[in-house]
PDB file of C-alpha atoms in Angstrom:
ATOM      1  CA  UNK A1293     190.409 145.417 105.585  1.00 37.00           C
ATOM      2  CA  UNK A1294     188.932 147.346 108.218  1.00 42.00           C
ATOM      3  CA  UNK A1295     188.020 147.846 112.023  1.00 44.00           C
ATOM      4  CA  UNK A1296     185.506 146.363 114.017  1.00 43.00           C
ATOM      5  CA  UNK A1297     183.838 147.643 116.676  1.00 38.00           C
ATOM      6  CA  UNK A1298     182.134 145.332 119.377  1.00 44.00           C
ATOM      7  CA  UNK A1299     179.028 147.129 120.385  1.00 41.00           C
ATOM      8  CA  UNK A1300     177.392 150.653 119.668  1.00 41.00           C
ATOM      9  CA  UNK A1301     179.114 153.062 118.193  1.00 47.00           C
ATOM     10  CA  UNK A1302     177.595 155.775 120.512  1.00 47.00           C
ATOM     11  CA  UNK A1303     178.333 153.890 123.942  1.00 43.00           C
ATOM     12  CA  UNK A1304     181.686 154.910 125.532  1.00 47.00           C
ATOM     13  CA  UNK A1305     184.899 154.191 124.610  1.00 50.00           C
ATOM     14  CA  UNK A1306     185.085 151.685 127.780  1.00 53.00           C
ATOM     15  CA  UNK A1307     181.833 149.869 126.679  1.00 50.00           C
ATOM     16  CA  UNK A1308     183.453 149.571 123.183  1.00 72.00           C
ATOM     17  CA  UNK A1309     185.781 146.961 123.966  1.00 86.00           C
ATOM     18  CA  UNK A1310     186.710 144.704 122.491  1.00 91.00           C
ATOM     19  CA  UNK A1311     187.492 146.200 119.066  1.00 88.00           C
ATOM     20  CA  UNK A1312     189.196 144.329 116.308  1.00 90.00           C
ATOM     21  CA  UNK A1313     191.149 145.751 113.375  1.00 88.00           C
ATOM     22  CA  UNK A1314     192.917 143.874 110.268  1.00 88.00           C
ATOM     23  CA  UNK A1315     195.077 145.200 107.977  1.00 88.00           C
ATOM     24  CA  UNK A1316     198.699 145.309 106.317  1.00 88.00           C
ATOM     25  CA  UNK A1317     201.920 146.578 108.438  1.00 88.00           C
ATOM     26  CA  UNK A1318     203.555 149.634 106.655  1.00 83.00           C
ATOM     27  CA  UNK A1319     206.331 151.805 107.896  1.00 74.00           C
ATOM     28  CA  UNK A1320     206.209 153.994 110.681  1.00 65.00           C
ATOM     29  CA  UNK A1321     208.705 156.438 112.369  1.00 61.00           C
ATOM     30  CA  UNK A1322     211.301 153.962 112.833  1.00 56.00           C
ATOM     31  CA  UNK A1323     211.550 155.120 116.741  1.00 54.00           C
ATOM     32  CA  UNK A1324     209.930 152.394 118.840  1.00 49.00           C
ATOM     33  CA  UNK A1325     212.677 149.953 118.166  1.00 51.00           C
ATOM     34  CA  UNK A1326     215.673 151.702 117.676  1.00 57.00           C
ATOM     35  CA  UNK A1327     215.165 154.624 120.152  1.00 57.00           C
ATOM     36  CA  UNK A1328     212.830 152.893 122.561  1.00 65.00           C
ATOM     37  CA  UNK A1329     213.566 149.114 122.653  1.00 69.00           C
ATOM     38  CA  UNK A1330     209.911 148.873 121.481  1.00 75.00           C
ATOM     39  CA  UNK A1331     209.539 147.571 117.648  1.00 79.00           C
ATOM     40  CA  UNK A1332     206.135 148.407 116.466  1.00 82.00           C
ATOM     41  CA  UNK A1333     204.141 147.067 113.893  1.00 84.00           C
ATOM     42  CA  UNK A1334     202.262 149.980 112.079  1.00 84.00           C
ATOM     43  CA  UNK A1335     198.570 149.814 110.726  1.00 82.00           C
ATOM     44  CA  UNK A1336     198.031 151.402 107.523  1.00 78.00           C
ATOM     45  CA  UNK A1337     195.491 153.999 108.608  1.00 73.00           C
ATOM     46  CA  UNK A1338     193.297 153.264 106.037  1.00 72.00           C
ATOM     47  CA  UNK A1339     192.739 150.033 107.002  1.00 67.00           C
ATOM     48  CA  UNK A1340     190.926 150.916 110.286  1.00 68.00           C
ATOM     49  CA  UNK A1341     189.850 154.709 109.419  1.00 72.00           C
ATOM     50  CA  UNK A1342     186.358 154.779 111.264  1.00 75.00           C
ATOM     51  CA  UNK A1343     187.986 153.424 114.741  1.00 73.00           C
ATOM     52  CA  UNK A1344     191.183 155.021 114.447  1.00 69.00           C
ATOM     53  CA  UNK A1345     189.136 158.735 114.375  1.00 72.00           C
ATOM     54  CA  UNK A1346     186.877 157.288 116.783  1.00 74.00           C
ATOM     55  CA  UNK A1347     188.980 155.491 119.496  1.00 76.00           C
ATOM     56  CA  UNK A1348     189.578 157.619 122.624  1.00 81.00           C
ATOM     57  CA  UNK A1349     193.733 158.314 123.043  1.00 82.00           C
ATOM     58  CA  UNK A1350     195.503 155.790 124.746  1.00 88.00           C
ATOM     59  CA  UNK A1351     197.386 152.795 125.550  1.00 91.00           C
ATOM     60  CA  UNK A1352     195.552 149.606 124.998  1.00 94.00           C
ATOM     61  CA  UNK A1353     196.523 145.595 125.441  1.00 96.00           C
ATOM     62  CA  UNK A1354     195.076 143.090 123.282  1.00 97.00           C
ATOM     63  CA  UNK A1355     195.778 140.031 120.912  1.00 98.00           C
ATOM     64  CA  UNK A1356     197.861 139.908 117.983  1.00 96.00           C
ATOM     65  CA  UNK A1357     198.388 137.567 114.802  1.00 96.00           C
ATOM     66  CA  UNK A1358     200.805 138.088 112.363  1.00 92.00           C
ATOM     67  CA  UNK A1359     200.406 136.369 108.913  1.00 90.00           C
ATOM     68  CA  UNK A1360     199.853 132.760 109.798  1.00 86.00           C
ATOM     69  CA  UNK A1361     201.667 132.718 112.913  1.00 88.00           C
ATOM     70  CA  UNK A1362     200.479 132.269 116.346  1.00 91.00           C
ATOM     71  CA  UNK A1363     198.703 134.631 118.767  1.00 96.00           C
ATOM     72  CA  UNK A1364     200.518 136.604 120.454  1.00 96.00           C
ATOM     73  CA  UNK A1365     199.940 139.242 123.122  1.00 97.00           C
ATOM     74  CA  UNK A1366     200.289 142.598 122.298  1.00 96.00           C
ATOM     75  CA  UNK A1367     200.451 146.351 123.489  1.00 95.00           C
ATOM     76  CA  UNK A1368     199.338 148.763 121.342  1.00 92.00           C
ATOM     77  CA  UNK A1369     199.047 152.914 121.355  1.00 88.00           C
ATOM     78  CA  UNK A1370     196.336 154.904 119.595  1.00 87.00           C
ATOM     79  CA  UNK A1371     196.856 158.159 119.460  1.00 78.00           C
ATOM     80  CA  UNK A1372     199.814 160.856 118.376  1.00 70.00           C
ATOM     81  CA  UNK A1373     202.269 160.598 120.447  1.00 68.00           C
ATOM     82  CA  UNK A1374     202.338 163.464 122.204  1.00 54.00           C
ATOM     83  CA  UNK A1375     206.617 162.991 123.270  1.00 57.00           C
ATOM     84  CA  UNK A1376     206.898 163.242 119.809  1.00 54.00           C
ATOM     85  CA  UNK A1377     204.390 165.463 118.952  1.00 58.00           C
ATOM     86  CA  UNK A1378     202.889 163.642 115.840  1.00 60.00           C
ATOM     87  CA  UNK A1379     200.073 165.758 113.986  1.00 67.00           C
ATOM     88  CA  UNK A1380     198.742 162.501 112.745  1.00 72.00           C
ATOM     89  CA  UNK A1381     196.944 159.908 114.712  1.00 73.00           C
ATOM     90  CA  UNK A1382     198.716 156.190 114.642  1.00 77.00           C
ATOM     91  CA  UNK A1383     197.917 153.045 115.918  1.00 84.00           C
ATOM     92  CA  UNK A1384     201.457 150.869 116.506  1.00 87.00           C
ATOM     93  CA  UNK A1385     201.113 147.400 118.147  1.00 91.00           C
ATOM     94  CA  UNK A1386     204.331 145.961 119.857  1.00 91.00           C
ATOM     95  CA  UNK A1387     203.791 142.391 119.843  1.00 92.00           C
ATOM     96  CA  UNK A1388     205.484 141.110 122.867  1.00 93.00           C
ATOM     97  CA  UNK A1389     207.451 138.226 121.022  1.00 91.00           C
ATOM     98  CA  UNK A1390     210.623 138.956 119.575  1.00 85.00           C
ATOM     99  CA  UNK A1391     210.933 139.014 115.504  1.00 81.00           C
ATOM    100  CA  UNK A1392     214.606 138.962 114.256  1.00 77.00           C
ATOM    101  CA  UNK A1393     213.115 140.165 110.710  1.00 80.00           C
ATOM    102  CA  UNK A1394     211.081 143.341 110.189  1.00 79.00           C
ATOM    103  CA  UNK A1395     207.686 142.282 108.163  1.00 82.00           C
ATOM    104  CA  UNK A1396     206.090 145.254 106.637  1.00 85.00           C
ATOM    105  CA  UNK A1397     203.796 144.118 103.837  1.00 88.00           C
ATOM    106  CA  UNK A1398     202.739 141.592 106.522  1.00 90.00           C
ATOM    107  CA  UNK A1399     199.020 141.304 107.698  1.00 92.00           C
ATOM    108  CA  UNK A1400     198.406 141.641 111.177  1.00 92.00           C
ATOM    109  CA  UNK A1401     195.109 141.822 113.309  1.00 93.00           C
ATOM    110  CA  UNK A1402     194.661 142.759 116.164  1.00 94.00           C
ATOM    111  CA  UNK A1403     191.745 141.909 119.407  1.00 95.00           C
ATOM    112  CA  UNK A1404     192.136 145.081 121.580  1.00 94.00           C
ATOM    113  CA  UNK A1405     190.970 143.542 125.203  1.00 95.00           C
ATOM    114  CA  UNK A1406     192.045 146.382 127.195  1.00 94.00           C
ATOM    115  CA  UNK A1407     192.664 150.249 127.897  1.00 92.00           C
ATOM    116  CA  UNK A1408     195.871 150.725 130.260  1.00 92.00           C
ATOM    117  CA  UNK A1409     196.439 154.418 130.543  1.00 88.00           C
ATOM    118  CA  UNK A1410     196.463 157.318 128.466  1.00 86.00           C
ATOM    119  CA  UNK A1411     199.080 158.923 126.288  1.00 82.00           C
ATOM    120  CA  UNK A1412     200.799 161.261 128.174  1.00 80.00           C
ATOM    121  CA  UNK A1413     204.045 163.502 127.465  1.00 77.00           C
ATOM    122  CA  UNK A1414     206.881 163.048 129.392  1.00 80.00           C
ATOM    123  CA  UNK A1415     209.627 164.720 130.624  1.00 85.00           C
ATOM    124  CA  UNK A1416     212.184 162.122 129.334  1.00 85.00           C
ATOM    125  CA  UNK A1417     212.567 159.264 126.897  1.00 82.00           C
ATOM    126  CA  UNK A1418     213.767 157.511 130.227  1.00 87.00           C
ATOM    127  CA  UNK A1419     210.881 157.915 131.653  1.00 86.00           C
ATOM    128  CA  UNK A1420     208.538 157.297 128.774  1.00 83.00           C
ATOM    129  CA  UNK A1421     210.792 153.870 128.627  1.00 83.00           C
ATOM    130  CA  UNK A1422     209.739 152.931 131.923  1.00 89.00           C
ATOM    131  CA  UNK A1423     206.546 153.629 131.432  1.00 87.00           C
ATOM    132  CA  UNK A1424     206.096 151.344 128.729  1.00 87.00           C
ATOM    133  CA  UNK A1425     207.783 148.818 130.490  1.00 91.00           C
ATOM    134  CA  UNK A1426     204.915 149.507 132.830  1.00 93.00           C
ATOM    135  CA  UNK A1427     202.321 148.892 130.345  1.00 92.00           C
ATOM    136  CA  UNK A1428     203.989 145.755 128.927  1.00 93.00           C
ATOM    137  CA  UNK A1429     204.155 144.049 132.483  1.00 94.00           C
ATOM    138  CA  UNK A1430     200.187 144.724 133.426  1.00 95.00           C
ATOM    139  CA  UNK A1431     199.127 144.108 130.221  1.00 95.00           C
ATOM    140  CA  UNK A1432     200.826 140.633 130.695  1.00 96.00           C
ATOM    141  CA  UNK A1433     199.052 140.693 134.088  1.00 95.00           C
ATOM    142  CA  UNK A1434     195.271 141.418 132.466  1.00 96.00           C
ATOM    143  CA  UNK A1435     195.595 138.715 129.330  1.00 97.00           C
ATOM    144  CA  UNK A1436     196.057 136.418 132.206  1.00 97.00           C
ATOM    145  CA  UNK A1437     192.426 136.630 133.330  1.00 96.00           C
ATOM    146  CA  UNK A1438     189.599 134.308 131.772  1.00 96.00           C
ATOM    147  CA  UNK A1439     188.368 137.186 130.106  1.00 95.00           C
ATOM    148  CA  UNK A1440     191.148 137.809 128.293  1.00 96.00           C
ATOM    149  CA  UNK A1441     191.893 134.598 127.334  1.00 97.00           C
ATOM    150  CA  UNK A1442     188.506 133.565 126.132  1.00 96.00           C
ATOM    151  CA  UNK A1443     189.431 136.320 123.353  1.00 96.00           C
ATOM    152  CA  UNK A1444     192.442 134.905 122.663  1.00 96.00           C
ATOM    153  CA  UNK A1445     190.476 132.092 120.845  1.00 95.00           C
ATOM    154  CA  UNK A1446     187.936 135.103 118.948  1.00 95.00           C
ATOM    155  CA  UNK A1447     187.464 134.064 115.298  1.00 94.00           C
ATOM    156  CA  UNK A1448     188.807 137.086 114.248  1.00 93.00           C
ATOM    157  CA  UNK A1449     192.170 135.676 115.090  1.00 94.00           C
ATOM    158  CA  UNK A1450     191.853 132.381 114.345  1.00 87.00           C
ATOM    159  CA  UNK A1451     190.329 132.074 110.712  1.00 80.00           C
TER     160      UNK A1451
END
């Protein structure tokens, strides 16, 4: 399984978007849920290789659908988490819909709609908490709009 992008390769970041990617949910860090209140679903980064090296740093808000289960919306980072200093570059999607079961081995993809800030290094995990509570409520706001919601229904999701 693999990314998608939506336009040229060359254009922007910005003018990229939407971007799709499919692919299986391995482990990760084990930090967004149990240190931040934020369970993540990690991408194998195989799966989505060419986008994941391409795909500009950042905080993004998009679509998610996990196995055969609805769509959901979703807020998702790119990038290597600088509070943490990964030396690896991730992509983890926290689907805003609460799971009582992890599902690694799961397949999940993903309609990125939006870019909400980038990935920044904070001073605190307090304050990185409230920034991602930041994210989660205008990402809510922006899958609101027609736009957004026209992509809700993408094929990529739905088949």
């Amino acid at each position: 399984m693999a990314g998608v992008w939506a336009a040229d390769p060359n254009a922007p970041q910005s003018k990229r978007l939407p971007f799709r990617i499919k692919g299986t949910v391995v482990h990760g860090y084990a930090r967004g849920g149990k240190e931040l209140g934020f369970p993540t679903a990690n991408f194998n980064p195989e799966a989505f290789k060419d986008i994941l090296e391409e795909a500009d740093v950042g905080v993004y808000y998009g679509w998610a659908r996990l196995n055969d289960d609805g769509i959901e919306p979703m807020v998702m980072s790119i990038g290597n988490n600088p509070q943490y200093g990964n030396k690896e570059k991730s992509a983890e999607v926290h689907i805003l819909k609460k799971y009582t079961e992890d599902f690694y081995g799961a397949k999940l993809a993903v309609v990125v709609v939006g870019f909400v800030r980038d990935m920044l290094k904070f001073t605190s995990l307090q304050q990185l908490i409230d920034a991602m509570n930041m994210d989660v409520s205008y990402s809510k706001e922006q899958l609101e709009t027609e736009y957004a919601q026209t992509l809700k229904k993408d094929p990529f999701l739905t088949s």
